[in-house]
Amino acid sequence: MKKKSGIAEAMMVRKHIVREVFLILLCIAGIGLATNVYSPFFHSYVSQALTNFVSRTVTGDSDYSMESAQELPVKILMAPSPAPVPAPPPQDELDVALAKTANRNKTVIITTLNGAWAEPNTMIDLFLESFHLGEGTRDLLNNLLIVALDGKAYDRCLRIHPHCYFLKTMGVDFSAEKVFMTEDYLKMMWRRLDFLADILQRGYSIVFSDADIMWLRNPFARLAETADIQMTCDKYNGDPFDVSNLANTGFMYIRSNERTISFYRDWYLSRRFFPGQKEQDVLNILKFTDGFAAKGMKFMMFLETKYFGGFCERSEDLDDAYTMHANCCIGLKNKLIDLGNAMDDWAEYRNPTINSSSPSLRKWRPAEACISSMSKFM
């Protein structure tokens, strides 16, 4: 009689255990759904645990105990280990230089420099001086990255400017002066374009400026925020959106986005179809093609020469000038002569004592050395 009573009591205990564990498992499943942490593995764990437990209880598995039931929820709550987060790609020297130089909108001012233009009292000194003499331009030097094309230029840059980058090109020496349209000159222009495409790919917008452009006023005041590319032109026809304006790639503002990244890549690759031509001339061909229009570029804004002028076509009044470019000019010596005169004109214009007594100083003097250089070339 006592044996039957003990069996009945054990069966009752087991019955309660089944009920309690079943309720616990249902609660676990409900919590998983309610907290939105449910995974494909969760349901299989719960189902398998219930099956094992019930089957062992129904078959009278005497090895099953309360201790094993207590271990069950711990096993169920073990989730699969999360996949490891991939490490970010390591930064190279250019990443570091861009991060230090760009403004808070990830825009960087870029100019390129070779050994000939890096000599003391030559182009790079005149270029940097213009930032100091311009209106609202001095602080922009903090966002200027000078890209040296050879070791000589890089060494000079390190002595005169805090932000320098050495763009190495295997098998090419860019240190000497590159005469307009020679083979080395074309290589230098296309290498520069490839480099700008790389910067856009890294997510930085660019204001590119040739070093023979004087910065007289802060140009950001006149740059549109919506255009993909804004560019100067040698001659301006009055319509900023007319692609028939003759583009000049010496001064450009390029926003980094999918359209500009794609366009710059295609522009660089097109060099193989136009041997013997510089990148600026190829652009003046591509802009008329159907493929260019298909890219959906919010392209030009061509910049008015009234504000962004050069020796090809200058602003008539210094009151309007933002930059001055030594375009339509061949030879470093000729550029230095006429840009030096232009900066003298600007300094006198900025001197209130001289300017007030001579209104004629609001005009530029003729760029005679550059005009003469072009007549020889033509």
Tab-separated table of N, CA and C in Angstrom, residues 138-255:
chain	number	residue	atom	x	y	z
A	138	ARG	N	42.547	84.869	-46.211
A	138	ARG	CA	43.668	84.377	-45.400
A	138	ARG	C	43.320	83.072	-44.676
A	139	ASP	N	42.129	83.002	-44.068
A	139	ASP	CA	41.759	81.799	-43.317
A	139	ASP	C	41.577	80.577	-44.218
A	140	LEU	N	41.375	80.804	-45.519
A	140	LEU	CA	41.204	79.671	-46.436
A	140	LEU	C	42.493	78.879	-46.601
A	141	LEU	N	43.624	79.453	-46.202
A	141	LEU	CA	44.881	78.706	-46.253
A	141	LEU	C	44.826	77.469	-45.364
A	142	ASN	N	43.985	77.493	-44.338
A	142	ASN	CA	43.832	76.325	-43.468
A	142	ASN	C	43.229	75.138	-44.213
A	143	ASN	N	42.536	75.416	-45.309
A	143	ASN	CA	41.866	74.363	-46.084
A	143	ASN	C	42.554	74.085	-47.410
A	144	LEU	N	43.764	74.633	-47.585
A	144	LEU	CA	44.514	74.466	-48.833
A	144	LEU	C	45.503	73.318	-48.711
A	145	LEU	N	45.370	72.328	-49.582
A	145	LEU	CA	46.326	71.225	-49.661
A	145	LEU	C	47.156	71.398	-50.935
A	146	ILE	N	48.454	71.604	-50.768
A	146	ILE	CA	49.361	71.713	-51.907
A	146	ILE	C	49.830	70.303	-52.268
A	147	VAL	N	49.560	69.903	-53.492
A	147	VAL	CA	49.913	68.566	-53.972
A	147	VAL	C	51.187	68.679	-54.804
A	148	ALA	N	52.269	68.180	-54.254
A	148	ALA	CA	53.569	68.248	-54.925
A	148	ALA	C	53.706	67.087	-55.893
A	149	LEU	N	54.163	67.396	-57.103
A	149	LEU	CA	54.297	66.372	-58.142
A	149	LEU	C	55.697	65.772	-58.202
A	150	ASP	N	56.620	66.307	-57.409
A	150	ASP	CA	57.981	65.765	-57.371
A	150	ASP	C	58.596	66.099	-56.017
A	151	GLY	N	59.745	65.467	-55.729
A	151	GLY	CA	60.373	65.636	-54.430
A	151	GLY	C	60.813	67.050	-54.151
A	152	LYS	N	61.310	67.741	-55.157
A	152	LYS	CA	61.758	69.128	-54.985
A	152	LYS	C	60.598	70.024	-54.555
A	153	ALA	N	59.453	69.866	-55.215
A	153	ALA	CA	58.275	70.661	-54.864
A	153	ALA	C	57.780	70.314	-53.463
A	154	TYR	N	57.845	69.037	-53.122
A	154	TYR	CA	57.377	68.608	-51.788
A	154	TYR	C	58.256	69.206	-50.689
A	155	ASP	N	59.562	69.180	-50.871
A	155	ASP	CA	60.466	69.749	-49.866
A	155	ASP	C	60.203	71.238	-49.682
A	156	ARG	N	59.986	71.957	-50.770
A	156	ARG	CA	59.709	73.401	-50.651
A	156	ARG	C	58.371	73.632	-49.968
A	157	CYS	N	57.384	72.815	-50.293
A	157	CYS	CA	56.068	72.974	-49.672
A	157	CYS	C	56.155	72.820	-48.160
A	158	LEU	N	56.898	71.838	-47.698
A	158	LEU	CA	57.020	71.607	-46.258
A	158	LEU	C	57.612	72.810	-45.533
A	159	ARG	N	58.396	73.626	-46.241
A	159	ARG	CA	59.011	74.804	-45.622
A	159	ARG	C	58.092	76.018	-45.579
A	160	ILE	N	57.044	76.033	-46.422
A	160	ILE	CA	56.256	77.262	-46.535
A	160	ILE	C	54.764	77.080	-46.237
A	161	HIS	N	54.313	75.818	-46.071
A	161	HIS	CA	52.878	75.598	-45.887
A	161	HIS	C	52.643	74.353	-45.021
A	162	PRO	N	51.630	74.387	-44.155
A	162	PRO	CA	51.420	73.244	-43.240
A	162	PRO	C	50.776	72.013	-43.867
A	163	HIS	N	50.122	72.153	-45.008
A	163	HIS	CA	49.391	71.021	-45.580
A	163	HIS	C	49.964	70.670	-46.950
A	164	CYS	N	50.728	69.578	-47.006
A	164	CYS	CA	51.388	69.157	-48.239
A	164	CYS	C	51.160	67.667	-48.460
A	165	TYR	N	51.114	67.270	-49.731
A	165	TYR	CA	50.993	65.856	-50.080
A	165	TYR	C	51.851	65.592	-51.309
A	166	PHE	N	52.596	64.500	-51.274
A	166	PHE	CA	53.486	64.131	-52.365
A	166	PHE	C	52.763	63.112	-53.251
A	167	LEU	N	52.391	63.541	-54.456
A	167	LEU	CA	51.737	62.657	-55.423
A	167	LEU	C	52.814	62.054	-56.320
A	168	LYS	N	53.144	60.808	-56.071
A	168	LYS	CA	54.221	60.155	-56.801
A	168	LYS	C	53.689	59.503	-58.065
A	169	THR	N	54.439	59.653	-59.143
A	169	THR	CA	54.096	59.032	-60.420
A	169	THR	C	55.323	58.279	-60.911
A	170	MET	N	55.205	56.976	-60.998
A	170	MET	CA	56.336	56.142	-61.376
A	170	MET	C	56.781	56.435	-62.811
A	171	GLY	N	58.092	56.584	-62.968
A	171	GLY	CA	58.665	56.696	-64.300
A	171	GLY	C	58.543	58.050	-64.957
A	172	VAL	N	58.061	59.077	-64.220
A	172	VAL	CA	57.884	60.409	-64.803
A	172	VAL	C	58.526	61.442	-63.881
A	173	ASP	N	59.274	62.356	-64.444
A	173	ASP	CA	59.877	63.452	-63.686
A	173	ASP	C	59.147	64.744	-64.035
A	174	PHE	N	58.392	65.268	-63.057
A	174	PHE	CA	57.608	66.476	-63.285
A	174	PHE	C	58.315	67.728	-62.751
A	175	SER	N	59.572	67.624	-62.355
A	175	SER	CA	60.208	68.732	-61.641
A	175	SER	C	60.518	69.930	-62.538
A	176	ALA	N	60.861	69.701	-63.798
A	176	ALA	CA	61.207	70.805	-64.693
A	176	ALA	C	59.946	71.488	-65.214
A	177	GLU	N	60.113	72.695	-65.722
A	177	GLU	CA	58.975	73.397	-66.314
A	177	GLU	C	58.452	72.610	-67.509
A	178	LYS	N	57.135	72.415	-67.552
A	178	LYS	CA	56.522	71.665	-68.641
A	178	LYS	C	55.920	72.639	-69.645
A	179	VAL	N	56.527	72.654	-70.822
A	179	VAL	CA	56.090	73.588	-71.860
A	179	VAL	C	54.714	73.172	-72.362
A	180	PHE	N	53.890	74.161	-72.597
A	180	PHE	CA	52.504	73.967	-73.010
A	180	PHE	C	52.393	72.980	-74.169
A	181	MET	N	51.542	71.921	-73.948
A	181	MET	CA	51.171	70.924	-74.962
A	181	MET	C	52.298	69.970	-75.340
A	182	THR	N	53.413	69.964	-74.622
A	182	THR	CA	54.412	68.928	-74.837
A	182	THR	C	53.929	67.629	-74.199
A	183	GLU	N	54.630	66.523	-74.486
A	183	GLU	CA	54.195	65.213	-73.974
A	183	GLU	C	54.156	65.178	-72.453
A	184	ASP	N	55.193	65.724	-71.809
A	184	ASP	CA	55.210	65.732	-70.342
A	184	ASP	C	54.129	66.640	-69.767
A	185	TYR	N	53.861	67.730	-70.442
A	185	TYR	CA	52.780	68.620	-70.011
A	185	TYR	C	51.446	67.879	-70.024
A	186	LEU	N	51.164	67.132	-71.078
A	186	LEU	CA	49.904	66.385	-71.178
A	186	LEU	C	49.827	65.308	-70.105
A	187	LYS	N	50.940	64.631	-69.842
A	187	LYS	CA	50.949	63.615	-68.787
A	187	LYS	C	50.612	64.239	-67.434
A	188	MET	N	51.154	65.420	-67.197
A	188	MET	CA	50.917	66.095	-65.921
A	188	MET	C	49.455	66.497	-65.769
A	189	MET	N	48.853	66.986	-66.847
A	189	MET	CA	47.452	67.391	-66.790
A	189	MET	C	46.522	66.198	-66.552
A	190	TRP	N	46.774	65.094	-67.228
A	190	TRP	CA	45.928	63.906	-67.055
A	190	TRP	C	46.152	63.249	-65.696
A	191	ARG	N	47.385	63.287	-65.202
A	191	ARG	CA	47.653	62.741	-63.862
A	191	ARG	C	46.911	63.546	-62.813
A	192	ARG	N	46.860	64.821	-62.999
A	192	ARG	CA	46.118	65.691	-62.075
A	192	ARG	C	44.638	65.347	-62.070
A	193	LEU	N	44.071	65.117	-63.236
A	193	LEU	CA	42.656	64.769	-63.326
A	193	LEU	C	42.367	63.456	-62.615
A	194	ASP	N	43.234	62.470	-62.803
A	194	ASP	CA	43.071	61.180	-62.136
A	194	ASP	C	43.106	61.348	-60.622
A	195	PHE	N	43.964	62.220	-60.141
A	195	PHE	CA	44.075	62.471	-58.701
A	195	PHE	C	42.799	63.118	-58.156
A	196	LEU	N	42.247	64.072	-58.877
A	196	LEU	CA	41.003	64.708	-58.429
A	196	LEU	C	39.864	63.694	-58.372
A	197	ALA	N	39.829	62.763	-59.336
A	197	ALA	CA	38.814	61.716	-59.325
A	197	ALA	C	38.938	60.862	-58.072
A	198	ASP	N	40.155	60.592	-57.647
A	198	ASP	CA	40.397	59.803	-56.433
A	198	ASP	C	39.866	60.524	-55.197
A	199	ILE	N	40.071	61.829	-55.121
A	199	ILE	CA	39.591	62.605	-53.969
A	199	ILE	C	38.063	62.583	-53.907
A	200	LEU	N	37.415	62.754	-55.054
A	200	LEU	CA	35.949	62.692	-55.093
A	200	LEU	C	35.462	61.328	-54.612
A	201	GLN	N	36.143	60.274	-55.021
A	201	GLN	CA	35.770	58.915	-54.616
A	201	GLN	C	35.856	58.747	-53.102
A	202	ARG	N	36.725	59.488	-52.461
A	202	ARG	CA	36.887	59.401	-51.006
A	202	ARG	C	35.869	60.239	-50.253
A	203	GLY	N	34.972	60.912	-50.990
A	203	GLY	CA	33.884	61.636	-50.342
A	203	GLY	C	34.149	63.099	-50.063
A	204	TYR	N	35.211	63.659	-50.647
A	204	TYR	CA	35.532	65.070	-50.425
A	204	TYR	C	35.172	65.898	-51.655
A	205	SER	N	34.524	67.034	-51.428
A	205	SER	CA	34.303	67.998	-52.502
A	205	SER	C	35.570	68.838	-52.668
A	206	ILE	N	35.723	69.409	-53.855
A	206	ILE	CA	37.003	70.050	-54.197
A	206	ILE	C	36.778	71.442	-54.765
A	207	VAL	N	37.571	72.385	-54.307
A	207	VAL	CA	37.812	73.616	-55.065
A	207	VAL	C	39.230	73.491	-55.592
A	208	PHE	N	39.338	73.269	-56.895
A	208	PHE	CA	40.669	73.150	-57.488
A	208	PHE	C	41.074	74.489	-58.084
A	209	SER	N	42.329	74.835	-57.855
A	209	SER	CA	42.864	76.090	-58.397
A	209	SER	C	44.270	75.855	-58.908
A	210	ASP	N	44.513	76.239	-60.155
A	210	ASP	CA	45.898	76.302	-60.623
A	210	ASP	C	46.664	77.283	-59.743
A	211	ALA	N	47.972	77.071	-59.627
A	211	ALA	CA	48.782	77.973	-58.806
A	211	ALA	C	49.005	79.323	-59.467
A	212	ASP	N	48.662	79.448	-60.753
A	212	ASP	CA	48.784	80.758	-61.417
A	212	ASP	C	47.463	81.527	-61.380
A	213	ILE	N	46.661	81.256	-60.356
A	213	ILE	CA	45.416	81.996	-60.111
A	213	ILE	C	45.554	82.742	-58.791
A	214	MET	N	45.343	84.034	-58.838
A	214	MET	CA	45.405	84.850	-57.632
A	214	MET	C	44.025	84.917	-56.988
A	215	TRP	N	43.970	84.638	-55.678
A	215	TRP	CA	42.718	84.670	-54.917
A	215	TRP	C	42.561	86.057	-54.298
A	216	LEU	N	41.643	86.848	-54.842
A	216	LEU	CA	41.475	88.238	-54.418
A	216	LEU	C	40.338	88.411	-53.418
A	217	ARG	N	39.315	87.599	-53.558
A	217	ARG	CA	38.195	87.582	-52.613
A	217	ARG	C	37.768	86.144	-52.388
A	218	ASN	N	37.073	85.897	-51.283
A	218	ASN	CA	36.605	84.546	-50.957
A	218	ASN	C	35.603	84.084	-52.019
A	219	PRO	N	35.941	83.082	-52.836
A	219	PRO	CA	35.058	82.695	-53.939
A	219	PRO	C	33.805	81.951	-53.501
A	220	PHE	N	33.795	81.416	-52.278
A	220	PHE	CA	32.632	80.653	-51.829
A	220	PHE	C	31.372	81.510	-51.809
A	221	ALA	N	31.545	82.823	-51.709
A	221	ALA	CA	30.385	83.715	-51.703
A	221	ALA	C	29.649	83.694	-53.036
A	222	ARG	N	30.329	83.279	-54.111
A	222	ARG	CA	29.723	83.304	-55.437
A	222	ARG	C	29.533	81.908	-56.035
A	223	LEU	N	29.773	80.866	-55.262
A	223	LEU	CA	29.595	79.505	-55.755
A	223	LEU	C	28.217	78.982	-55.370
A	224	ALA	N	27.508	78.399	-56.335
A	224	ALA	CA	26.173	77.854	-56.078
A	224	ALA	C	26.286	76.547	-55.300
A	225	GLU	N	25.333	76.310	-54.409
A	225	GLU	CA	25.368	75.113	-53.575
A	225	GLU	C	24.793	73.889	-54.284
A	226	THR	N	24.054	74.089	-55.377
A	226	THR	CA	23.333	72.977	-55.984
A	226	THR	C	24.017	72.384	-57.210
A	227	ALA	N	24.905	73.130	-57.860
A	227	ALA	CA	25.524	72.637	-59.095
A	227	ALA	C	26.538	71.548	-58.785
A	228	ASP	N	26.605	70.531	-59.642
A	228	ASP	CA	27.580	69.458	-59.466
A	228	ASP	C	28.991	69.963	-59.734
A	229	ILE	N	29.156	70.686	-60.826
A	229	ILE	CA	30.465	71.220	-61.192
A	229	ILE	C	30.299	72.675	-61.614
A	230	GLN	N	31.145	73.532	-61.067
A	230	GLN	CA	31.210	74.920	-61.509
A	230	GLN	C	32.632	75.187	-61.964
A	231	MET	N	32.760	75.866	-63.083
A	231	MET	CA	34.046	75.956	-63.741
A	231	MET	C	34.205	77.314	-64.415
A	232	THR	N	35.426	77.797	-64.440
A	232	THR	CA	35.694	79.037	-65.160
A	232	THR	C	35.739	78.778	-66.662
A	233	CYS	N	35.727	79.828	-67.414
A	233	CYS	CA	35.805	79.704	-68.876
A	233	CYS	C	36.712	80.812	-69.410
A	234	ASP	N	37.301	80.557	-70.579
A	234	ASP	CA	38.167	81.558	-71.193
A	234	ASP	C	37.353	82.735	-71.722
A	235	LYS	N	36.208	82.416	-72.304
A	235	LYS	CA	35.282	83.435	-72.805
A	235	LYS	C	33.886	83.095	-72.312
A	236	TYR	N	33.190	84.091	-71.773
A	236	TYR	CA	31.861	83.857	-71.199
A	236	TYR	C	30.804	84.492	-72.101
A	237	ASN	N	29.780	83.673	-72.466
A	237	ASN	CA	28.782	84.174	-73.419
A	237	ASN	C	27.526	84.734	-72.753
A	238	GLY	N	27.519	84.813	-71.442
A	238	GLY	CA	26.379	85.400	-70.743
A	238	GLY	C	25.411	84.406	-70.158
A	239	ASP	N	25.490	83.121	-70.544
A	239	ASP	CA	24.580	82.088	-70.035
A	239	ASP	C	25.391	81.067	-69.249
A	240	PRO	N	25.225	81.011	-67.920
A	240	PRO	CA	26.049	80.099	-67.110
A	240	PRO	C	25.775	78.626	-67.368
A	241	PHE	N	24.636	78.293	-67.989
A	241	PHE	CA	24.289	76.892	-68.229
A	241	PHE	C	24.544	76.447	-69.668
A	242	ASP	N	25.074	77.326	-70.487
A	242	ASP	CA	25.327	77.010	-71.888
A	242	ASP	C	26.672	76.303	-72.017
A	243	VAL	N	26.643	75.024	-72.440
A	243	VAL	CA	27.886	74.260	-72.525
A	243	VAL	C	28.791	74.734	-73.658
A	244	SER	N	28.307	75.637	-74.484
A	244	SER	CA	29.172	76.172	-75.536
A	244	SER	C	30.183	77.180	-74.992
A	245	ASN	N	30.041	77.588	-73.718
A	245	ASN	CA	31.104	78.359	-73.095
A	245	ASN	C	32.394	77.539	-73.137
A	246	LEU	N	33.507	78.194	-73.430
A	246	LEU	CA	34.784	77.490	-73.568
A	246	LEU	C	35.362	77.229	-72.178
A	247	ALA	N	35.245	75.979	-71.728
A	247	ALA	CA	35.625	75.627	-70.356
A	247	ALA	C	37.116	75.801	-70.115
A	248	ASN	N	37.448	76.251	-68.902
A	248	ASN	CA	38.826	76.304	-68.453
A	248	ASN	C	38.896	75.568	-67.110
A	249	THR	N	39.695	74.490	-67.052
A	249	THR	CA	39.729	73.640	-65.860
A	249	THR	C	40.696	74.145	-64.788
A	250	GLY	N	41.194	75.366	-64.956
A	250	GLY	CA	42.126	75.911	-63.971
A	250	GLY	C	41.487	76.219	-62.639
A	251	PHE	N	40.184	76.510	-62.637
A	251	PHE	CA	39.471	76.781	-61.391
A	251	PHE	C	38.126	76.064	-61.465
A	252	MET	N	37.906	75.146	-60.525
A	252	MET	CA	36.682	74.346	-60.529
A	252	MET	C	36.209	74.093	-59.105
A	253	TYR	N	34.903	74.040	-58.965
A	253	TYR	CA	34.302	73.541	-57.720
A	253	TYR	C	33.519	72.292	-58.076
A	254	ILE	N	33.879	71.158	-57.472
A	254	ILE	CA	33.236	69.882	-57.781
A	254	ILE	C	32.675	69.279	-56.497
A	255	ARG	N	31.373	69.071	-56.472
A	255	ARG	CA	30.750	68.383	-55.341
A	255	ARG	C	30.933	66.880	-55.493
